[in-house]
PDB file of C-alpha atoms and ligand atoms in Angstrom:
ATOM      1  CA  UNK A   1      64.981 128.903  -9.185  1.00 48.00           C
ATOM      2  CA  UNK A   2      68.018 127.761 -11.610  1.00 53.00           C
ATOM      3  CA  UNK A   3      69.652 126.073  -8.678  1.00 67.00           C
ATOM      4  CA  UNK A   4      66.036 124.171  -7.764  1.00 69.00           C
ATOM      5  CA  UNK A   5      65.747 123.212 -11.863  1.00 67.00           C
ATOM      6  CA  UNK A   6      69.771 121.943 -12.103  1.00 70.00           C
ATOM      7  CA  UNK A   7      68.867 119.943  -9.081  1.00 76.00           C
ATOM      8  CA  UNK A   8      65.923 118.689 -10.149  1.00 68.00           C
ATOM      9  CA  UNK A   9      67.262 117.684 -14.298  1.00 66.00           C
ATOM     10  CA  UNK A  10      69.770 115.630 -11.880  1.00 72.00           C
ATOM     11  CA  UNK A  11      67.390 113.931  -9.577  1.00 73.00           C
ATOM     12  CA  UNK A  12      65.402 112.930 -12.685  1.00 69.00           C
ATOM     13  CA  UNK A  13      68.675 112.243 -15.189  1.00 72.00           C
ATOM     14  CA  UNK A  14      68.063 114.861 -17.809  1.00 69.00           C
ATOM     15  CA  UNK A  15      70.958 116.853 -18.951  1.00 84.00           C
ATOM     16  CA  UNK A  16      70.488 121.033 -18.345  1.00 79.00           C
ATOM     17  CA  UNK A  17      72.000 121.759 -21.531  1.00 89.00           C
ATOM     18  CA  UNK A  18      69.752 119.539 -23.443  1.00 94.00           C
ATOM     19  CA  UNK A  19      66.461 120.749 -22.032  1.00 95.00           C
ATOM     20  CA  UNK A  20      67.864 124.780 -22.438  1.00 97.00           C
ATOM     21  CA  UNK A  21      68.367 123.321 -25.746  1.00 98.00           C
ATOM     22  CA  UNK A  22      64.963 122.260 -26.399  1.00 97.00           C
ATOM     23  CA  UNK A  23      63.030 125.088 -24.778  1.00 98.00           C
ATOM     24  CA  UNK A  24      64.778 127.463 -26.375  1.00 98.00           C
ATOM     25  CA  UNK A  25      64.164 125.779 -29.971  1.00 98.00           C
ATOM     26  CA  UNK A  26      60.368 125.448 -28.627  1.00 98.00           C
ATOM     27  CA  UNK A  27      60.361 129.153 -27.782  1.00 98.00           C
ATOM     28  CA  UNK A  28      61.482 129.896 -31.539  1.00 98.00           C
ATOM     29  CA  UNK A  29      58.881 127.711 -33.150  1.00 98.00           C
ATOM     30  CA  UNK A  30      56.180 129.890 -31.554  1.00 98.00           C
ATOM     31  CA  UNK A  31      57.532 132.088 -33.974  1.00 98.00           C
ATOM     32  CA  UNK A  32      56.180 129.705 -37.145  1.00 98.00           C
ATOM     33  CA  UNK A  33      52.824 130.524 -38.476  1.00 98.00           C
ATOM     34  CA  UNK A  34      50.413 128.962 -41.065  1.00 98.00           C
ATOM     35  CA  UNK A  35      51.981 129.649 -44.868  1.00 98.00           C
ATOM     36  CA  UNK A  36      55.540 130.115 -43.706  1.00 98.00           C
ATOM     37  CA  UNK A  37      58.327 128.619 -45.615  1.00 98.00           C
ATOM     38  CA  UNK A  38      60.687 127.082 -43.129  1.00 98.00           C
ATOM     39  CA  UNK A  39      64.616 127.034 -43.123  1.00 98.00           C
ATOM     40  CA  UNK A  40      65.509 124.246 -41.065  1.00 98.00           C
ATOM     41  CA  UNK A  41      68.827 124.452 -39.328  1.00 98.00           C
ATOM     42  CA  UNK A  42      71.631 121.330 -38.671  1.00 98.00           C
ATOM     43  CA  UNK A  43      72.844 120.710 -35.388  1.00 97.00           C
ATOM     44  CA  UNK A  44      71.336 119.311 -31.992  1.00 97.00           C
ATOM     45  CA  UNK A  45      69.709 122.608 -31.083  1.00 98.00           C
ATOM     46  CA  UNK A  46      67.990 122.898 -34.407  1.00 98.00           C
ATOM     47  CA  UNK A  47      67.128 119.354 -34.295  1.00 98.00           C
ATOM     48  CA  UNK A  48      65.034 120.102 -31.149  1.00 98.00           C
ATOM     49  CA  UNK A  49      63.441 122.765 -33.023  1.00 98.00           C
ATOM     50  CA  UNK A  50      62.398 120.512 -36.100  1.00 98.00           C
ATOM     51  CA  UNK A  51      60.791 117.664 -33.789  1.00 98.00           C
ATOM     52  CA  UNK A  52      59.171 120.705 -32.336  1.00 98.00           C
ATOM     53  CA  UNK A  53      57.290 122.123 -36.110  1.00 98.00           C
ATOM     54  CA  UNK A  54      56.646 118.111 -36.849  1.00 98.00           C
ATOM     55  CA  UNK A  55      54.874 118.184 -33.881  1.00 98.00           C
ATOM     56  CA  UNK A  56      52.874 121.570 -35.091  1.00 98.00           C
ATOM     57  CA  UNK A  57      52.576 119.691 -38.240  1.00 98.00           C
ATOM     58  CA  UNK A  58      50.984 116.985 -36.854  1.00 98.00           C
ATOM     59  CA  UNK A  59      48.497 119.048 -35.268  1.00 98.00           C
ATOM     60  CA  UNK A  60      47.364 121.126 -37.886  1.00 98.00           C
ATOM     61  CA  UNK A  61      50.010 123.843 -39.069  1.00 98.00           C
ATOM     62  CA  UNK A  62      49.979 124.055 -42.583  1.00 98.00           C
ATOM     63  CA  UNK A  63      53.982 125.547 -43.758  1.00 98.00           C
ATOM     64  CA  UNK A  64      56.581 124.043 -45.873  1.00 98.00           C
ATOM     65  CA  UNK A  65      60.081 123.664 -45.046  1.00 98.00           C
ATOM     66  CA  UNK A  66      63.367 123.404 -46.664  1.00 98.00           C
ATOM     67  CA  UNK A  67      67.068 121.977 -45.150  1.00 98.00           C
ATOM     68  CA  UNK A  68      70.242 122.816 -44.472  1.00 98.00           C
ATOM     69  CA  UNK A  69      71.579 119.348 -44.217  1.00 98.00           C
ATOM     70  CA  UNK A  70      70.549 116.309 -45.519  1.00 98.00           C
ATOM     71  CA  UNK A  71      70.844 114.763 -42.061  1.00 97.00           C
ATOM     72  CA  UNK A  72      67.995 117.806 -41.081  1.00 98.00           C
ATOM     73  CA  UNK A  73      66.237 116.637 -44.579  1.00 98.00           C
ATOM     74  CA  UNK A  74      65.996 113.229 -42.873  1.00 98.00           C
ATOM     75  CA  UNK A  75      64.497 113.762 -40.019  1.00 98.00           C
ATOM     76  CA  UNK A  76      62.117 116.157 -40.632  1.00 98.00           C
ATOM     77  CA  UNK A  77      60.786 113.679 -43.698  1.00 98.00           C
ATOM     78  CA  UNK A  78      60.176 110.932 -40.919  1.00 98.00           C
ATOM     79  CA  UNK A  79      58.428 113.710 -39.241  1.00 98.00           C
ATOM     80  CA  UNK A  80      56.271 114.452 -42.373  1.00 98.00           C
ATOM     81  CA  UNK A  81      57.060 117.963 -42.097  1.00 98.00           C
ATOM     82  CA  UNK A  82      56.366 119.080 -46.096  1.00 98.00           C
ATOM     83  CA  UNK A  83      59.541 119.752 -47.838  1.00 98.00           C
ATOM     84  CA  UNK A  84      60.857 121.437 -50.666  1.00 97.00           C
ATOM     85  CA  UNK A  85      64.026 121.677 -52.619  1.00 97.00           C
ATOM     86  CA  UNK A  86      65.938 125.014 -52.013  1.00 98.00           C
ATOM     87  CA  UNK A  87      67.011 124.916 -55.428  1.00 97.00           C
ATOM     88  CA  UNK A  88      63.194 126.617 -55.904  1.00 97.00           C
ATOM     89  CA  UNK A  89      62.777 128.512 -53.459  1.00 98.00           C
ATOM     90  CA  UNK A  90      63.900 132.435 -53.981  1.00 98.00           C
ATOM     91  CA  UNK A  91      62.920 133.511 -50.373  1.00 98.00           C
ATOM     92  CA  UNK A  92      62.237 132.018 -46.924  1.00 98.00           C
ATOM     93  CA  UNK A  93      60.250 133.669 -44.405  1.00 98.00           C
ATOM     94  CA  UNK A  94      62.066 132.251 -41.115  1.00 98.00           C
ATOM     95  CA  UNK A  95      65.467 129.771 -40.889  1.00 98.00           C
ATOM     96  CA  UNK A  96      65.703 129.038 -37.168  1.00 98.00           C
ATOM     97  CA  UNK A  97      69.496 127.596 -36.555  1.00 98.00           C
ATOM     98  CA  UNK A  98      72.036 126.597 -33.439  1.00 98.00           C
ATOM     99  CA  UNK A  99      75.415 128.001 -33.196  1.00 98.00           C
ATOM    100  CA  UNK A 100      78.480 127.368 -31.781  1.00 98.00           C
ATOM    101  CA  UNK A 101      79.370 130.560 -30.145  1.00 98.00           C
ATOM    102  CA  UNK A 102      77.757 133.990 -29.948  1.00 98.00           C
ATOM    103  CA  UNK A 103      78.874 137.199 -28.891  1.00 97.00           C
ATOM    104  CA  UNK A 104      76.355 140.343 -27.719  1.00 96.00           C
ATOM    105  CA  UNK A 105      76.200 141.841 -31.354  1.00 96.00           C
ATOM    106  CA  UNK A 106      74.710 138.513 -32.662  1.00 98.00           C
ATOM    107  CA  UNK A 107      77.570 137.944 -35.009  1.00 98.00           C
ATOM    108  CA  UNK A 108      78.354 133.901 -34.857  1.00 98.00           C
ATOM    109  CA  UNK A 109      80.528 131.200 -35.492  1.00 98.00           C
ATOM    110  CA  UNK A 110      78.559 128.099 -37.072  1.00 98.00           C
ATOM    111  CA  UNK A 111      79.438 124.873 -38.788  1.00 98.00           C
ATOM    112  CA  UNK A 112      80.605 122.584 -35.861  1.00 98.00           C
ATOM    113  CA  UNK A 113      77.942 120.113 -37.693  1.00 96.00           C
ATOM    114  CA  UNK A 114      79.804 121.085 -40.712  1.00 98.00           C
ATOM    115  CA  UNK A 115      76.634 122.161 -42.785  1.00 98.00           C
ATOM    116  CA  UNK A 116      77.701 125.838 -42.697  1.00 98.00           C
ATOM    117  CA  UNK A 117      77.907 126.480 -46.356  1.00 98.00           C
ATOM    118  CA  UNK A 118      74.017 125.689 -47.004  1.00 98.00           C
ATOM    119  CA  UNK A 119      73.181 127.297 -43.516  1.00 98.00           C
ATOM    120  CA  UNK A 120      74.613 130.578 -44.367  1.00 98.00           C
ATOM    121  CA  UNK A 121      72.202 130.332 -48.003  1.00 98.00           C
ATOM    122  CA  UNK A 122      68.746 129.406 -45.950  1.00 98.00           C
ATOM    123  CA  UNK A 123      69.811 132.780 -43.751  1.00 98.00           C
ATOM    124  CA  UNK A 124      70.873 135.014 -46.343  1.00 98.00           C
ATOM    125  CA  UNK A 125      67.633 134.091 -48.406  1.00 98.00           C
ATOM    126  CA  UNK A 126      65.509 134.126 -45.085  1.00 98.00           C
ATOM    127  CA  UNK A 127      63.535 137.644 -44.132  1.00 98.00           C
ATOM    128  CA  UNK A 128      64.269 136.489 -40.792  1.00 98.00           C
ATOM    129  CA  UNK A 129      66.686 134.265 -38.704  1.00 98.00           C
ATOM    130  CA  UNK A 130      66.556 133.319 -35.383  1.00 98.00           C
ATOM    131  CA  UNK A 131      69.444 131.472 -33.559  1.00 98.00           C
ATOM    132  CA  UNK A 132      68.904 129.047 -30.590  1.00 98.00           C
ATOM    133  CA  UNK A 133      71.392 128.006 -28.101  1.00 98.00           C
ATOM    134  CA  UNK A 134      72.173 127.033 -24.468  1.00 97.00           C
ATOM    135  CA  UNK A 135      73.942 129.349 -22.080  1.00 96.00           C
ATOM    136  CA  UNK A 136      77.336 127.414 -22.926  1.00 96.00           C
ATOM    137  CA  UNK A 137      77.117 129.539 -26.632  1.00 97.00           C
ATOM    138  CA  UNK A 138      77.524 132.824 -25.324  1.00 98.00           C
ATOM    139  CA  UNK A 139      80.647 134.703 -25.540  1.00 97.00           C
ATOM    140  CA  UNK A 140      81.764 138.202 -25.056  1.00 97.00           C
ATOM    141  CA  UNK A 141      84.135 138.201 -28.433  1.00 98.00           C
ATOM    142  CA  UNK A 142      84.526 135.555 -30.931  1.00 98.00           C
ATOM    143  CA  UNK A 143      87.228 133.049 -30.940  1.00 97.00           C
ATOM    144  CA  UNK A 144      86.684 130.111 -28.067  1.00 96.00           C
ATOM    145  CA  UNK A 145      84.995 127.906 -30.671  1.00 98.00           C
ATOM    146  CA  UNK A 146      87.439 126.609 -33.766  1.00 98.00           C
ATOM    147  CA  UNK A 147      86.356 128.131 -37.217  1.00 98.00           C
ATOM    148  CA  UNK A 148      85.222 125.937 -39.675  1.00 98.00           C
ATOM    149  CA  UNK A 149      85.377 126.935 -43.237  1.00 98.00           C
ATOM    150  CA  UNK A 150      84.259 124.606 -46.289  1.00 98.00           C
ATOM    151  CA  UNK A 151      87.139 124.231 -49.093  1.00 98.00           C
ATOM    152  CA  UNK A 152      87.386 123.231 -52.386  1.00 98.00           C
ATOM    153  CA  UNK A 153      89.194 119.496 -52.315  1.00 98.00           C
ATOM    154  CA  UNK A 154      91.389 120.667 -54.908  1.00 98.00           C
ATOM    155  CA  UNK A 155      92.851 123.326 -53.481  1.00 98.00           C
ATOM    156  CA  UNK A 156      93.049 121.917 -49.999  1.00 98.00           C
ATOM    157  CA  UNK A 157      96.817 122.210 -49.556  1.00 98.00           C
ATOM    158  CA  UNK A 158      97.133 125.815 -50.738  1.00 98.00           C
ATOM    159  CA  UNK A 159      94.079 126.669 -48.298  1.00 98.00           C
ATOM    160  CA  UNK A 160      95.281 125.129 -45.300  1.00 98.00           C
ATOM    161  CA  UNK A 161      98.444 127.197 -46.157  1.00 98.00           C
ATOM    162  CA  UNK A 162      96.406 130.594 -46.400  1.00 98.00           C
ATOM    163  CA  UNK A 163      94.263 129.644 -43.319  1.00 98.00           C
ATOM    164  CA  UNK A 164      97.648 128.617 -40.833  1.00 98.00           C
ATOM    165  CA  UNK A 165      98.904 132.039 -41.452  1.00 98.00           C
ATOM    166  CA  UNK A 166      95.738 133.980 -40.632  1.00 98.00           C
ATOM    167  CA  UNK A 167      95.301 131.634 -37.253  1.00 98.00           C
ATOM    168  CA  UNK A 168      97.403 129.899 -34.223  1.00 98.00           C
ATOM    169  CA  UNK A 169      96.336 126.241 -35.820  1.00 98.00           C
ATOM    170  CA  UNK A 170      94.646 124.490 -38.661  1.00 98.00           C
ATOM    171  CA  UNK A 171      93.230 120.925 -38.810  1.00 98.00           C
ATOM    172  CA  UNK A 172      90.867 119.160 -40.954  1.00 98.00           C
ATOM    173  CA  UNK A 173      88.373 117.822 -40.100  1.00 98.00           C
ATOM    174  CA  UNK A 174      87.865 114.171 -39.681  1.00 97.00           C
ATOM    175  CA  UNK A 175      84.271 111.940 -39.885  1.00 95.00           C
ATOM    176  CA  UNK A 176      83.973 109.326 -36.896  1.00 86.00           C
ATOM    177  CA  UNK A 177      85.588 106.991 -39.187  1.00 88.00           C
ATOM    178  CA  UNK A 178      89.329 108.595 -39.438  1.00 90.00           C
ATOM    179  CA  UNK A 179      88.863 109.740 -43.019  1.00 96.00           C
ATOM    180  CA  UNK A 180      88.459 113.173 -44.366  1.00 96.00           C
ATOM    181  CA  UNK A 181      85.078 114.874 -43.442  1.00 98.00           C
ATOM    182  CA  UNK A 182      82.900 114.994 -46.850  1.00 98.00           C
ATOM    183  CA  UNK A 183      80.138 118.054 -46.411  1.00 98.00           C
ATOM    184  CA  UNK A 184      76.367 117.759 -48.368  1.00 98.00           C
ATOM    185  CA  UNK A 185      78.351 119.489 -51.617  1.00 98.00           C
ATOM    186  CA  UNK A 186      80.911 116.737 -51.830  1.00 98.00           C
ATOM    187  CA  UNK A 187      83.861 119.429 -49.886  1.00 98.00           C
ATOM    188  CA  UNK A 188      86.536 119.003 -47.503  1.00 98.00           C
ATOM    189  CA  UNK A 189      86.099 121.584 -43.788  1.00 98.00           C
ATOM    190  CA  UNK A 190      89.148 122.972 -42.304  1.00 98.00           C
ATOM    191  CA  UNK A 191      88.486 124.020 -38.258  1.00 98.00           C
ATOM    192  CA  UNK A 192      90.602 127.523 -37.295  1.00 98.00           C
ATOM    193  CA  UNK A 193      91.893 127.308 -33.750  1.00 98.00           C
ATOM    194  CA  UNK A 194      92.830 130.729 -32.161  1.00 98.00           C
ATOM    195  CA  UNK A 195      94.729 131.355 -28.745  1.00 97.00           C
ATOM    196  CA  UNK A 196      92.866 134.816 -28.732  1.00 95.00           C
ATOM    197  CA  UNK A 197      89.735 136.480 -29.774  1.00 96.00           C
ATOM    198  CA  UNK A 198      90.204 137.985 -33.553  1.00 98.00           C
ATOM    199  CA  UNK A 199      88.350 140.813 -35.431  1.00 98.00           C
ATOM    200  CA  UNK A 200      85.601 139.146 -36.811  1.00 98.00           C
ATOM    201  CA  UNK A 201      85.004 141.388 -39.779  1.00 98.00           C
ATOM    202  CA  UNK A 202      88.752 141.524 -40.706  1.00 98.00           C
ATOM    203  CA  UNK A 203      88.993 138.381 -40.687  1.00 98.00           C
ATOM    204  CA  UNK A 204      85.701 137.343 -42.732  1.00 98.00           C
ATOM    205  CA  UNK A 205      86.931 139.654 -45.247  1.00 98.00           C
ATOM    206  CA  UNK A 206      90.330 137.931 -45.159  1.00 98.00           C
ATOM    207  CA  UNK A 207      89.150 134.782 -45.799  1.00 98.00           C
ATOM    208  CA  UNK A 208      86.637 135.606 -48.899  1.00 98.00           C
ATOM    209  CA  UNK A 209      90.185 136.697 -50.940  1.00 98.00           C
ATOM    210  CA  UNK A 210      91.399 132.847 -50.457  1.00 98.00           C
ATOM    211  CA  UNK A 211      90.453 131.205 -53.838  1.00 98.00           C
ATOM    212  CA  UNK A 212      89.219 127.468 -52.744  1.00 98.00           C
ATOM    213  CA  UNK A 213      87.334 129.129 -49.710  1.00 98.00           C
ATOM    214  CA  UNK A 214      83.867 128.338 -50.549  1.00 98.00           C
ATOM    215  CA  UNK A 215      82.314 129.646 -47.361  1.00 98.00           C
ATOM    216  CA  UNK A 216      83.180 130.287 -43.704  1.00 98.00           C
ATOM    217  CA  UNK A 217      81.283 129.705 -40.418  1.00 98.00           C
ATOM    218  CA  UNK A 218      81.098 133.367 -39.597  1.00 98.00           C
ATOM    219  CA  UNK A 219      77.438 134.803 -39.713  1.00 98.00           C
ATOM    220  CA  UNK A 220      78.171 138.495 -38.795  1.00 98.00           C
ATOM    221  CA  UNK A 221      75.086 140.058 -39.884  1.00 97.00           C
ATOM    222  CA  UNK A 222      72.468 137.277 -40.641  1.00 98.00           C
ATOM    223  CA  UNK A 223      70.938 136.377 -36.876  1.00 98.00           C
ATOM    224  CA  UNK A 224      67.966 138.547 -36.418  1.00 98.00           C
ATOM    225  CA  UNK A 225      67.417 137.339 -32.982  1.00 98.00           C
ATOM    226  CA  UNK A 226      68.633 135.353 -30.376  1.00 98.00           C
ATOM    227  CA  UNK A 227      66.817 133.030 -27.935  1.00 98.00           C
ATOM    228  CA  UNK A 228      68.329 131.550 -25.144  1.00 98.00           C
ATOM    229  CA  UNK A 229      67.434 130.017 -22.315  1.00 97.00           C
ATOM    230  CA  UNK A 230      69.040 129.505 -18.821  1.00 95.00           C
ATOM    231  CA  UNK A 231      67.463 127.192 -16.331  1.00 93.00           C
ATOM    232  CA  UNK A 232      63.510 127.089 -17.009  1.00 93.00           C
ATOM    233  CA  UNK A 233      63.721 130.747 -18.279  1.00 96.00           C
ATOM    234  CA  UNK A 234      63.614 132.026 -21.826  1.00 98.00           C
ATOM    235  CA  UNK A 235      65.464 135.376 -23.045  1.00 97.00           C
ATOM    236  CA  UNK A 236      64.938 136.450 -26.291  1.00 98.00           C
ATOM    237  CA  UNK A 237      67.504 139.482 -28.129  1.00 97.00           C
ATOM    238  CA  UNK A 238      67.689 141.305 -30.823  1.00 94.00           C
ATOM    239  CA  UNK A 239      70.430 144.181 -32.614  1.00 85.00           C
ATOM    240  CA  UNK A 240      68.849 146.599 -30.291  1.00 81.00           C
ATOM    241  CA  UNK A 241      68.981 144.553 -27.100  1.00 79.00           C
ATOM    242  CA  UNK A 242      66.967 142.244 -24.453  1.00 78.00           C
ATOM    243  CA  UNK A 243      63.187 142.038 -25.907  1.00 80.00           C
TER     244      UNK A 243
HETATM  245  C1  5RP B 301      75.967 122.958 -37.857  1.00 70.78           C
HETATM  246  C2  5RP B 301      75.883 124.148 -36.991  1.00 70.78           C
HETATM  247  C3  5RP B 301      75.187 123.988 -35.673  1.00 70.78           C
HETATM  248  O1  5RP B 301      74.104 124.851 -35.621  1.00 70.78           O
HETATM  249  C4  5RP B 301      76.161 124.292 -34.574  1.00 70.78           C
HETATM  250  O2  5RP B 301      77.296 123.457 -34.720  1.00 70.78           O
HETATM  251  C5  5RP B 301      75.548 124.053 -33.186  1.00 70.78           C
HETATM  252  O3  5RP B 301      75.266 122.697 -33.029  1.00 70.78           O
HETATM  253  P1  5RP B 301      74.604 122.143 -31.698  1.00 70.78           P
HETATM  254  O4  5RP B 301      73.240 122.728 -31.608  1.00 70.78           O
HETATM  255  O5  5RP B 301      74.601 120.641 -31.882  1.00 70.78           O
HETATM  256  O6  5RP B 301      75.488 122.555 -30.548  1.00 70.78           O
HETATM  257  O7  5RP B 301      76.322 125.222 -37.297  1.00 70.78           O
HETATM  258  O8  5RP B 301      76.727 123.209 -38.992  1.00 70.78           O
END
């Protein structure tokens, strides 16, 4: 049946990653019910899932939403989906978010959009979060994807420092237009490379004693669930397993 639907995306010229991408966003909007304050996640993935709720919208569902990015923020005004500041908002009910890789315990690495400081707020402040991703995201242990973490311009040099001897390599990151990557809060994002898979947890709690860290892209315990599909089908998991 996969083989028949890669075949098939090709005949037609639609990429297999993209449409995982959008029916697994599609599968975590059924999720989204009437009243429901909305943390909208950054990222391709996520963006699939906000054209999905401004869809809803459209059609009836009354919710309110709030952004991780202002790039989200964007499109989901043009898509009239009601927002709100999160400087208001105390709780969320559901962030749905991409990633970049994760592994079977539903820990993460996020902030290849570099929006992971505001992501990791919606999460933490979310009763529930729900990560969407195509087959390519899945890892047994942490470490394929580079780290970002979000630093402090003024410390930048000391950080980069800290970070090279915690990792095999440590660049910053750069916007299309060869300067220095600038995130929403006005800070510079330094991307870990590692030869191996690390110790998450170790490692998080290494990187919280840097002073100039502001955040990093590891999300060990927020993700309540992850959806994922493969082909035309849809798997959904949680902490205790396949659902
Ligand atoms: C942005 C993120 C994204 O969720 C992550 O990079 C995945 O993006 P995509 O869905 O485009 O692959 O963390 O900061």
């Amino acid at each position: 049946m996969a083989t028949f639907y890669a075949d098939a995306c090709k005949l037609i010229g639609v990429n297999p990653a993209e449409s995982e991408k959008k029916l697994a966003a599609e599968a975590a909007v059924e999720y989204v019910n009437d009243g429901m304050v909305i943390g909208l996640g950054t990222g391709s993935t996520a963006a699939y899932a906000v054209v999905k709720i401004g869809e809803r919208v459209k059609e009836g569902l009354h919710i309110t939403a709030t952004s991780s990015s202002l790039a989200t923020e964007q499109l989901a005004r043009g898509l009239n989906i009601p927002l709100l500041e999160f400087s208001g908002i105390s709780r969320l009910d559901l962030a749905i978010d991409g990633a970049d890789e994760i592994d079977p315990q539903l820990r993460a690495v996020k902030g290849g959009g570099g929006a992971l400081f505001r992501e990791k707020i919606l999460a933490a402040a979310s009763d529930r979060m729900i990560c969407i991703a195509d087959p390519s995201k899945l890892v047994e242990r942490l470490g394929k994807a580079k780290l970002p973490v979000e630093v402090l311009p003024f410390a930048a040099a000391f950080v980069e420092k800290s970070l090279g001897d915690l990792c095999t390599r440590v660049a910053v990151r750069q916007s299309g237009s060869g300067s220095r990557f600038v995130t929403d809060q006005g800070n510079c994002i330094f991307d870990m490379h590692f030869d191996e898979p690390y110790d998450p947890l170790e490692l998080a709690t290494a990187l919280k004693t840097i002073p100039g860290v502001i955040e990093h892209g590891l999300f060990l315990s927020e993700i309540d669930m992850l959806i994922v599909a493969h082909g035309d089908k849809v798997a959904k998991i949680n902490r205790q397993g396949m659902l």
